[in-house]
Tab-separated table of C-alpha atoms in Angstrom:
chain	number	residue	atom	x	y	z
V	370	UNK	CA	-20.704	-26.892	-4.245
V	371	UNK	CA	-22.879	-23.742	-2.531
V	372	UNK	CA	-19.993	-21.660	-1.686
V	373	UNK	CA	-22.501	-17.946	-0.310
V	374	UNK	CA	-25.352	-16.554	-0.441
V	375	UNK	CA	-27.199	-13.406	-0.967
V	376	UNK	CA	-29.689	-12.446	2.262
V	377	UNK	CA	-30.991	-8.769	0.663
V	378	UNK	CA	-34.550	-8.237	0.375
V	379	UNK	CA	-35.521	-8.080	-3.923
V	380	UNK	CA	-36.946	-5.835	-4.866
V	381	UNK	CA	-40.927	-6.136	-5.567
V	382	UNK	CA	-39.950	-4.159	-8.735
V	383	UNK	CA	-37.146	-6.518	-9.275
V	384	UNK	CA	-33.288	-6.046	-10.328
V	385	UNK	CA	-31.611	-4.597	-13.259
V	386	UNK	CA	-27.615	-5.315	-14.423
V	387	UNK	CA	-26.415	-2.140	-15.544
V	388	UNK	CA	-23.364	-2.553	-16.388
V	389	UNK	CA	-20.434	-4.860	-15.206
V	390	UNK	CA	-16.936	-3.698	-14.326
V	391	UNK	CA	-13.377	-6.094	-13.716
V	392	UNK	CA	-10.900	-4.848	-11.341
V	393	UNK	CA	-7.284	-6.867	-11.472
V	394	UNK	CA	-5.128	-7.449	-8.766
V	395	UNK	CA	-2.361	-9.503	-8.570
V	396	UNK	CA	-3.561	-12.076	-6.069
V	397	UNK	CA	-7.642	-11.956	-7.724
V	398	UNK	CA	-9.595	-10.485	-9.854
V	399	UNK	CA	-12.625	-8.403	-9.139
V	400	UNK	CA	-16.326	-8.278	-10.695
V	401	UNK	CA	-18.755	-5.547	-9.544
V	402	UNK	CA	-22.296	-5.891	-11.052
V	403	UNK	CA	-23.949	-2.377	-10.749
V	404	UNK	CA	-27.586	-3.028	-10.141
V	405	UNK	CA	-30.603	-0.847	-9.992
V	406	UNK	CA	-32.054	-2.620	-6.850
V	407	UNK	CA	-29.968	-4.807	-4.363
V	408	UNK	CA	-30.876	-8.404	-5.268
V	409	UNK	CA	-30.918	-11.937	-4.112
V	410	UNK	CA	-28.291	-14.229	-5.570
V	411	UNK	CA	-26.337	-17.901	-5.257
V	412	UNK	CA	-22.905	-18.360	-6.301
V	413	UNK	CA	-21.519	-22.334	-7.019
V	414	UNK	CA	-19.301	-23.821	-8.582
V	415	UNK	CA	-18.810	-26.638	-11.523
V	416	UNK	CA	-16.232	-28.996	-13.255
V	417	UNK	CA	-15.369	-30.428	-16.285
V	418	UNK	CA	-15.025	-26.904	-17.291
V	419	UNK	CA	-14.577	-24.953	-14.217
V	420	UNK	CA	-17.174	-23.008	-14.019
V	421	UNK	CA	-18.396	-20.506	-11.889
V	422	UNK	CA	-22.482	-19.472	-11.666
V	423	UNK	CA	-23.814	-16.612	-10.589
V	424	UNK	CA	-27.856	-16.791	-9.710
V	425	UNK	CA	-29.728	-14.141	-9.323
V	426	UNK	CA	-33.420	-13.096	-8.382
V	427	UNK	CA	-36.388	-11.451	-9.709
V	428	UNK	CA	-33.227	-10.057	-11.993
V	429	UNK	CA	-32.397	-8.776	-15.256
V	430	UNK	CA	-29.455	-7.999	-17.382
V	431	UNK	CA	-29.885	-4.391	-19.808
V	432	UNK	CA	-25.826	-4.895	-20.270
V	433	UNK	CA	-23.687	-5.895	-23.024
V	434	UNK	CA	-21.792	-8.781	-21.075
V	435	UNK	CA	-19.686	-8.951	-24.932
V	436	UNK	CA	-18.283	-5.602	-23.721
V	437	UNK	CA	-16.872	-6.206	-20.757
V	438	UNK	CA	-12.994	-6.684	-20.393
V	439	UNK	CA	-11.805	-9.688	-18.936
V	440	UNK	CA	-8.207	-9.300	-20.371
V	441	UNK	CA	-5.920	-10.280	-17.608
V	442	UNK	CA	-8.722	-11.850	-15.923
V	443	UNK	CA	-9.002	-15.126	-15.149
V	444	UNK	CA	-12.383	-15.179	-16.931
V	445	UNK	CA	-12.440	-16.877	-20.567
V	446	UNK	CA	-15.865	-16.337	-21.210
V	447	UNK	CA	-19.208	-15.054	-19.295
V	448	UNK	CA	-23.022	-15.479	-20.817
V	449	UNK	CA	-25.868	-15.274	-19.223
V	450	UNK	CA	-29.296	-16.570	-19.444
V	451	UNK	CA	-33.014	-16.271	-18.378
V	452	UNK	CA	-34.271	-18.909	-15.066
V	453	UNK	CA	-38.132	-19.702	-14.278
V	454	UNK	CA	-39.324	-18.121	-16.994
V	455	UNK	CA	-37.762	-15.067	-17.775
V	456	UNK	CA	-38.137	-14.123	-13.435
V	457	UNK	CA	-34.368	-14.601	-12.630
V	458	UNK	CA	-31.171	-13.827	-13.909
V	459	UNK	CA	-28.174	-16.510	-14.354
V	460	UNK	CA	-24.317	-15.447	-14.561
V	461	UNK	CA	-21.713	-18.476	-15.819
V	462	UNK	CA	-17.687	-17.182	-15.729
V	463	UNK	CA	-15.738	-19.759	-17.923
V	464	UNK	CA	-13.321	-20.104	-16.417
V	465	UNK	CA	-9.068	-20.387	-17.708
V	466	UNK	CA	-7.671	-21.210	-14.790
V	467	UNK	CA	-8.398	-22.125	-11.049
V	468	UNK	CA	-9.332	-19.700	-8.759
V	469	UNK	CA	-11.335	-19.758	-5.316
V	470	UNK	CA	-14.730	-17.219	-5.764
V	471	UNK	CA	-16.140	-14.991	-3.249
V	472	UNK	CA	-18.872	-13.486	-3.550
V	473	UNK	CA	-20.976	-10.595	-1.352
V	474	UNK	CA	-23.269	-7.012	-1.736
V	475	UNK	CA	-22.517	-3.552	-1.543
V	476	UNK	CA	-25.303	-1.262	-0.207
V	477	UNK	CA	-25.169	2.328	-2.215
V	478	UNK	CA	-22.663	4.939	-1.631
V	479	UNK	CA	-22.052	8.390	-2.567
V	480	UNK	CA	-20.444	7.418	-5.798
V	481	UNK	CA	-22.582	4.201	-6.524
V	482	UNK	CA	-25.770	2.206	-6.073
V	483	UNK	CA	-26.122	-0.921	-4.753
V	484	UNK	CA	-23.608	-3.659	-6.335
V	485	UNK	CA	-22.775	-7.278	-6.995
V	486	UNK	CA	-18.742	-8.190	-5.871
V	487	UNK	CA	-17.174	-11.694	-6.887
V	488	UNK	CA	-13.929	-11.717	-6.093
V	489	UNK	CA	-12.336	-14.387	-7.995
V	490	UNK	CA	-9.114	-15.810	-6.114
V	491	UNK	CA	-6.025	-17.027	-7.180
V	492	UNK	CA	-3.697	-19.495	-6.172
V	493	UNK	CA	-0.915	-17.504	-5.137
V	494	UNK	CA	1.763	-20.380	-3.668
V	495	UNK	CA	4.217	-18.011	-2.270
V	496	UNK	CA	7.821	-18.998	-1.839
V	497	UNK	CA	9.331	-18.000	2.295
V	498	UNK	CA	11.721	-14.418	1.559
V	499	UNK	CA	15.242	-14.478	1.542
V	500	UNK	CA	16.738	-13.247	4.218
V	501	UNK	CA	20.343	-12.453	3.864
V	502	UNK	CA	22.939	-13.162	6.256
V	503	UNK	CA	25.208	-10.450	6.651
V	504	UNK	CA	29.104	-11.655	6.396
V	505	UNK	CA	31.876	-9.206	8.149
V	506	UNK	CA	33.877	-9.779	5.499
V	507	UNK	CA	31.213	-9.216	2.736
V	508	UNK	CA	29.349	-6.691	3.310
V	509	UNK	CA	27.388	-6.674	-0.252
V	510	UNK	CA	25.349	-9.820	2.524
V	511	UNK	CA	24.313	-6.670	4.231
V	512	UNK	CA	20.203	-6.971	4.006
V	513	UNK	CA	18.305	-3.518	2.682
V	514	UNK	CA	16.216	-1.737	4.650
V	515	UNK	CA	12.744	-2.508	3.196
V	516	UNK	CA	9.843	0.290	3.638
V	517	UNK	CA	6.165	-1.016	2.797
V	518	UNK	CA	4.227	1.785	0.075
V	519	UNK	CA	0.920	1.961	0.591
V	520	UNK	CA	-1.282	4.222	-2.154
V	521	UNK	CA	-4.221	4.328	-0.585
V	522	UNK	CA	-7.796	3.323	-1.890
V	523	UNK	CA	-7.748	1.305	-5.271
V	524	UNK	CA	-10.210	0.283	-7.933
V	525	UNK	CA	-14.231	0.129	-6.590
V	526	UNK	CA	-12.820	2.657	-4.201
V	527	UNK	CA	-11.970	5.404	-5.572
V	528	UNK	CA	-11.337	7.618	-2.452
V	529	UNK	CA	-12.080	11.030	-2.070
V	530	UNK	CA	-12.733	13.173	-5.503
V	531	UNK	CA	-11.838	16.451	-6.179
V	532	UNK	CA	-12.864	18.845	-8.850
V	533	UNK	CA	-12.789	17.828	-12.406
V	534	UNK	CA	-12.637	14.374	-10.961
V	535	UNK	CA	-9.751	13.816	-10.086
V	536	UNK	CA	-9.897	10.388	-7.911
V	537	UNK	CA	-7.833	10.383	-4.160
V	538	UNK	CA	-6.884	6.671	-4.930
V	539	UNK	CA	-5.250	7.615	-9.047
V	540	UNK	CA	-3.354	11.100	-6.781
V	541	UNK	CA	-1.535	8.761	-4.091
V	542	UNK	CA	-0.894	6.369	-6.619
V	543	UNK	CA	1.383	8.726	-8.589
V	544	UNK	CA	3.112	9.472	-5.246
V	545	UNK	CA	3.778	5.870	-3.541
V	546	UNK	CA	5.480	5.346	-7.242
V	547	UNK	CA	7.666	8.544	-6.844
V	548	UNK	CA	8.583	7.509	-3.637
V	549	UNK	CA	9.449	3.961	-4.597
V	550	UNK	CA	11.241	5.831	-7.461
V	551	UNK	CA	13.551	7.783	-4.906
V	552	UNK	CA	14.080	4.878	-2.156
V	553	UNK	CA	15.434	2.616	-4.939
V	554	UNK	CA	17.837	5.086	-5.945
V	555	UNK	CA	19.251	5.201	-2.492
V	556	UNK	CA	21.569	2.627	-1.612
V	557	UNK	CA	21.077	-0.079	0.900
V	558	UNK	CA	16.966	0.450	0.748
V	559	UNK	CA	14.337	-1.592	-1.685
V	560	UNK	CA	10.793	0.072	-0.934
V	561	UNK	CA	7.748	-2.323	-2.399
V	562	UNK	CA	4.266	-1.101	-2.900
V	563	UNK	CA	1.365	-2.886	-1.583
V	564	UNK	CA	-0.048	-2.643	-5.176
V	565	UNK	CA	1.065	-1.027	-8.365
V	566	UNK	CA	-2.594	-0.414	-9.889
V	567	UNK	CA	-5.796	0.615	-10.220
V	568	UNK	CA	-7.332	-2.833	-7.923
V	569	UNK	CA	-8.492	-2.524	-4.226
V	570	UNK	CA	-6.686	-4.238	-1.463
V	571	UNK	CA	-8.810	-4.929	2.440
V	572	UNK	CA	-7.322	-2.206	5.523
V	573	UNK	CA	-5.517	-5.391	7.298
V	574	UNK	CA	-4.410	-6.773	3.314
V	575	UNK	CA	-2.031	-3.933	3.184
V	576	UNK	CA	-0.580	-4.758	6.687
V	577	UNK	CA	-0.670	-8.546	5.897
V	578	UNK	CA	1.561	-7.712	3.065
V	579	UNK	CA	3.911	-5.781	4.776
V	580	UNK	CA	4.282	-8.404	7.434
V	581	UNK	CA	4.890	-11.163	4.654
V	582	UNK	CA	7.675	-8.228	3.096
V	583	UNK	CA	9.544	-8.377	6.225
V	584	UNK	CA	9.372	-4.719	6.214
V	585	UNK	CA	11.277	-2.145	8.464
V	586	UNK	CA	8.840	0.312	7.569
V	587	UNK	CA	5.235	0.917	6.422
V	588	UNK	CA	4.116	4.019	5.361
V	589	UNK	CA	0.456	5.148	3.814
V	590	UNK	CA	-0.492	7.455	1.168
V	591	UNK	CA	-4.035	9.530	1.484
V	592	UNK	CA	-5.502	12.696	-0.093
V	593	UNK	CA	-8.586	14.196	2.878
V	594	UNK	CA	-11.794	15.069	2.015
V	595	UNK	CA	-14.564	17.273	3.397
V	596	UNK	CA	-17.593	18.347	1.952
V	597	UNK	CA	-16.768	22.541	2.948
V	598	UNK	CA	-14.363	22.573	-0.256
V	599	UNK	CA	-12.573	25.709	1.456
V	600	UNK	CA	-11.173	22.703	3.718
V	601	UNK	CA	-7.143	22.412	3.485
V	602	UNK	CA	-3.979	21.365	4.828
V	603	UNK	CA	-1.928	18.542	4.656
V	604	UNK	CA	-1.217	16.116	7.935
V	605	UNK	CA	0.990	13.247	9.145
V	606	UNK	CA	-0.819	10.102	11.557
V	607	UNK	CA	0.615	8.329	14.076
V	608	UNK	CA	-1.268	5.081	16.221
V	609	UNK	CA	-2.888	6.177	18.755
V	610	UNK	CA	-2.746	5.061	22.742
V	611	UNK	CA	-6.126	3.699	22.878
V	612	UNK	CA	-5.613	2.449	19.245
V	613	UNK	CA	-2.028	0.900	20.537
V	614	UNK	CA	-4.440	-0.785	22.743
V	615	UNK	CA	-7.122	-2.055	21.240
V	616	UNK	CA	-4.703	-4.037	18.804
V	617	UNK	CA	-3.034	-5.468	21.209
V	618	UNK	CA	-5.869	-6.824	23.128
V	619	UNK	CA	-6.627	-8.725	19.384
V	620	UNK	CA	-3.391	-10.302	18.582
V	621	UNK	CA	-3.679	-11.327	22.251
V	622	UNK	CA	-6.587	-12.425	21.824
V	623	UNK	CA	-5.885	-14.870	18.920
V	624	UNK	CA	-2.415	-15.101	19.569
V	625	UNK	CA	-3.516	-19.371	19.898
V	626	UNK	CA	-4.482	-19.682	16.291
V	627	UNK	CA	-2.457	-16.963	14.650
V	628	UNK	CA	0.721	-17.411	12.241
V	629	UNK	CA	1.710	-13.301	12.958
V	630	UNK	CA	4.957	-12.988	14.046
V	631	UNK	CA	6.034	-9.513	15.957
V	632	UNK	CA	9.857	-8.607	15.388
V	633	UNK	CA	10.234	-8.177	11.665
V	634	UNK	CA	13.562	-10.370	10.464
V	635	UNK	CA	14.241	-12.251	13.363
V	636	UNK	CA	10.724	-12.707	14.345
V	637	UNK	CA	8.721	-14.459	17.423
V	638	UNK	CA	5.442	-16.014	17.169
V	639	UNK	CA	3.091	-15.308	20.480
V	640	UNK	CA	1.444	-18.230	19.945
V	641	UNK	CA	3.732	-21.137	22.370
V	642	UNK	CA	3.840	-17.722	24.894
V	643	UNK	CA	2.127	-17.452	28.159
V	644	UNK	CA	-0.380	-15.195	28.578
V	645	UNK	CA	2.459	-12.952	29.891
V	646	UNK	CA	5.322	-12.958	28.503
V	647	UNK	CA	3.188	-12.626	25.304
V	648	UNK	CA	2.159	-9.678	26.921
V	649	UNK	CA	5.126	-7.785	27.772
V	650	UNK	CA	6.853	-9.125	24.174
V	651	UNK	CA	4.311	-7.099	22.372
V	652	UNK	CA	4.441	-4.243	24.918
V	653	UNK	CA	8.044	-3.969	23.929
V	654	UNK	CA	7.694	-4.662	20.221
V	655	UNK	CA	4.260	-1.888	20.266
V	656	UNK	CA	6.687	0.537	21.991
V	657	UNK	CA	9.428	0.345	20.198
V	658	UNK	CA	7.748	0.734	16.719
V	659	UNK	CA	5.603	3.794	17.676
V	660	UNK	CA	8.925	5.613	19.282
V	661	UNK	CA	10.229	5.242	15.588
V	662	UNK	CA	7.099	6.001	14.215
V	663	UNK	CA	6.619	9.364	16.136
V	664	UNK	CA	10.829	10.195	15.088
V	665	UNK	CA	9.555	9.513	11.279
V	666	UNK	CA	6.416	11.422	11.296
V	667	UNK	CA	8.296	14.207	12.501
V	668	UNK	CA	10.534	14.892	10.422
V	669	UNK	CA	8.202	14.038	7.158
V	670	UNK	CA	6.286	16.844	8.538
V	671	UNK	CA	8.848	19.124	9.166
V	672	UNK	CA	9.696	18.539	5.599
V	673	UNK	CA	6.093	18.872	3.975
V	674	UNK	CA	5.812	22.901	6.499
V	675	UNK	CA	8.617	23.652	4.506
V	676	UNK	CA	6.536	23.938	1.465
V	677	UNK	CA	2.793	22.797	2.117
V	678	UNK	CA	0.458	24.151	4.492
V	679	UNK	CA	-0.333	21.805	7.531
V	680	UNK	CA	-4.085	21.307	9.158
V	681	UNK	CA	-1.906	20.775	11.883
V	682	UNK	CA	0.908	22.383	13.358
V	683	UNK	CA	2.038	18.589	15.027
V	684	UNK	CA	2.056	14.845	13.934
V	685	UNK	CA	-1.566	13.653	15.030
V	686	UNK	CA	-3.018	10.480	16.418
V	687	UNK	CA	-5.451	8.601	15.532
V	688	UNK	CA	-6.814	4.426	15.393
V	689	UNK	CA	-6.629	3.931	11.742
V	690	UNK	CA	-5.768	0.098	10.800
V	691	UNK	CA	-2.861	0.324	8.572
V	692	UNK	CA	-1.361	1.952	11.803
V	693	UNK	CA	-1.700	-0.864	13.505
V	694	UNK	CA	1.150	-3.186	13.203
V	695	UNK	CA	2.821	-4.156	16.595
V	696	UNK	CA	6.022	-4.320	15.469
V	697	UNK	CA	6.946	-2.075	11.705
V	698	UNK	CA	6.748	1.932	12.468
V	699	UNK	CA	3.872	3.126	10.406
V	700	UNK	CA	3.046	6.947	9.298
V	701	UNK	CA	-0.048	7.700	7.460
V	702	UNK	CA	0.646	11.013	5.153
V	703	UNK	CA	-2.830	12.949	4.672
V	704	UNK	CA	-0.802	15.289	1.285
V	705	UNK	CA	-3.852	17.174	1.016
V	706	UNK	CA	-7.305	18.337	0.920
V	707	UNK	CA	-8.460	16.826	-2.315
V	708	UNK	CA	-11.807	18.701	-2.104
V	709	UNK	CA	-10.118	22.002	-1.914
V	710	UNK	CA	-9.312	23.818	-6.041
V	711	UNK	CA	-5.972	25.291	-4.799
V	712	UNK	CA	-4.281	21.810	-3.259
V	713	UNK	CA	-6.312	19.520	-6.228
V	714	UNK	CA	-4.436	21.844	-8.518
V	715	UNK	CA	-1.375	20.648	-7.256
V	716	UNK	CA	-2.291	16.840	-5.866
V	717	UNK	CA	-2.728	16.164	-9.748
V	718	UNK	CA	0.185	17.781	-10.582
V	719	UNK	CA	3.429	15.507	-11.528
V	720	UNK	CA	6.070	18.388	-10.432
V	721	UNK	CA	4.059	18.542	-6.764
V	722	UNK	CA	3.849	14.441	-6.504
V	723	UNK	CA	7.683	14.671	-7.074
V	724	UNK	CA	7.953	17.743	-4.253
V	725	UNK	CA	5.642	15.570	-1.813
V	726	UNK	CA	7.563	12.259	-2.250
V	727	UNK	CA	11.072	13.944	-1.840
V	728	UNK	CA	9.340	15.144	1.819
V	729	UNK	CA	8.276	11.696	3.053
V	730	UNK	CA	11.942	9.988	1.786
V	731	UNK	CA	14.479	12.298	3.427
V	732	UNK	CA	12.655	11.997	6.324
V	733	UNK	CA	12.250	8.137	5.677
V	734	UNK	CA	16.225	7.928	5.031
V	735	UNK	CA	17.174	10.485	7.622
V	736	UNK	CA	15.501	8.763	10.872
V	737	UNK	CA	17.648	5.403	9.530
V	738	UNK	CA	20.572	6.346	8.975
V	739	UNK	CA	20.518	7.756	12.124
V	740	UNK	CA	19.127	4.848	13.404
V	741	UNK	CA	19.474	1.468	10.993
V	742	UNK	CA	18.034	-1.741	12.031
V	743	UNK	CA	21.071	-4.107	12.902
V	744	UNK	CA	22.128	-6.261	9.712
V	745	UNK	CA	21.718	-3.647	7.411
V	746	UNK	CA	24.225	-2.341	4.881
V	747	UNK	CA	23.794	1.389	6.474
V	748	UNK	CA	24.074	-0.307	10.291
V	749	UNK	CA	27.767	-1.427	8.900
V	750	UNK	CA	28.115	1.851	7.525
V	751	UNK	CA	27.530	3.345	10.692
V	752	UNK	CA	29.804	1.411	12.776
V	753	UNK	CA	32.764	2.340	10.146
V	754	UNK	CA	32.923	-0.795	7.511
V	755	UNK	CA	34.886	-0.440	4.759
V	756	UNK	CA	33.050	-0.549	1.126
V	757	UNK	CA	34.412	-3.789	-0.654
V	758	UNK	CA	32.755	-3.687	-4.159
V	759	UNK	CA	32.923	-2.058	-7.284
V	760	UNK	CA	32.363	0.840	-9.338
V	761	UNK	CA	29.352	2.104	-9.591
V	762	UNK	CA	26.463	5.400	-10.752
V	763	UNK	CA	24.094	7.469	-8.918
V	764	UNK	CA	21.718	10.063	-10.002
V	765	UNK	CA	21.883	13.112	-8.383
V	766	UNK	CA	18.533	13.925	-6.161
V	767	UNK	CA	16.968	16.944	-4.696
V	768	UNK	CA	19.114	18.033	-1.774
V	769	UNK	CA	22.008	15.993	-2.260
V	770	UNK	CA	25.744	18.012	-1.934
V	771	UNK	CA	29.182	16.168	-3.291
V	772	UNK	CA	30.627	15.394	0.504
V	773	UNK	CA	27.029	13.879	1.431
V	774	UNK	CA	26.839	11.384	-1.316
V	775	UNK	CA	30.928	11.313	-0.337
V	776	UNK	CA	29.916	10.231	2.802
V	777	UNK	CA	26.562	8.109	2.477
V	778	UNK	CA	29.212	6.273	0.172
V	779	UNK	CA	31.695	5.464	1.902
V	780	UNK	CA	34.173	7.326	0.037
V	781	UNK	CA	36.518	10.896	-0.239
V	782	UNK	CA	35.443	13.698	-0.903
V	783	UNK	CA	39.162	13.583	-3.784
V	784	UNK	CA	38.184	10.115	-4.812
V	785	UNK	CA	35.013	11.356	-5.786
V	786	UNK	CA	36.130	14.858	-7.567
V	787	UNK	CA	38.479	12.473	-9.043
V	788	UNK	CA	36.295	10.281	-10.456
V	789	UNK	CA	33.793	13.072	-11.744
V	790	UNK	CA	36.271	15.533	-12.982
V	791	UNK	CA	35.017	17.836	-10.580
V	792	UNK	CA	37.303	21.238	-9.366
V	793	UNK	CA	37.186	21.973	-5.606
V	794	UNK	CA	33.332	23.995	-6.439
V	795	UNK	CA	31.645	20.901	-5.495
V	796	UNK	CA	29.300	21.822	-8.155
V	797	UNK	CA	26.257	19.368	-9.067
V	798	UNK	CA	22.855	19.353	-10.653
V	799	UNK	CA	19.617	17.209	-10.207
V	800	UNK	CA	19.668	14.400	-12.259
V	801	UNK	CA	23.194	14.269	-12.577
V	802	UNK	CA	24.837	10.750	-12.841
V	803	UNK	CA	28.193	10.705	-10.660
V	804	UNK	CA	30.690	8.016	-10.880
V	805	UNK	CA	31.611	6.208	-7.216
V	806	UNK	CA	34.513	4.798	-7.515
V	807	UNK	CA	34.956	1.594	-5.219
V	808	UNK	CA	36.380	2.305	-1.901
């Protein structure tokens, strides 16, 4: 069965495969073949046993396939042979699980020359996400606020590269993991990473993953790059009006054939709505999400400006694809210019990554504490609910005070002091573990 065919012109002198790289993601594996020139290719599958065959016209292999790390990949063995009197190259992938292959060519860029990409998509049968049903008498059933944390770039796409070959994809994943750790410690929040490794995710797939997570918010973390190494400064971005308008048009155009829903938990489909109603629903959803996005972005911008030079004095707007979820408040944080020597040195520092994550975390926490979504634990607490749970522990983070911790967990200051043997001075330290008594 023929799955795809390359349309690239073949170099008169032929092409050579110089290197093969493998990137492993949870839902697929990506093989990247580094070529000396563009090469026409065909990809097809064979059964019993399952194999994928890749034919490259007028191409020779000058790399050792035995040295390619296939661990954790769906490939059991990769072998090669020549065809048509040695003129063409055939590469066979022997599989150990069923996959759906897809191939495409990439043109040269600043980092690499011609490449041929083969993606092997695993069968990922996903169970529908479970949403907790809130109960007046059982606050533990109240759902957490889900934050989708998106580390930009990854895998074949390193992002901007700074002095000493420090890569944007590595720095932003470090910040994303720090942010996840902070949110995970905070009761009422559930952080989820769009990627937790060195692999590539397309821009649309990032927002789709947030939607599958039932995310209440999406934050994408990046680091700028510019040819002038003097450029510096962090920035926070939200969706521009023009970007919102174009996305609304895209959703309305595809609503008849789309399984996408709007509205997060308890979401609604546009498929069965007439054009006028669909437009009204989208407009309401996008207006609300953009308003929340600006509130969160402004708070994070203020937090970052306390320790980082900001590119602009205010939150900026653009039509970035990752900001275009109509119903999920979405922001993009540029943590600095990785091409600037001073900022690159800071960004690759674990201490600075934690500081940046703390600024983002504090902005998210402030917004959702003041404006929690309905049927969440934070909304229940804001409404004056009484917690009926067993005692638990809490680790102190930067910015905490004893009174804030007591208020956040619905206990009295006196009870918190007594449970931890504290005196009235209320002196606590970052990293200290406190016992939170049942209230």
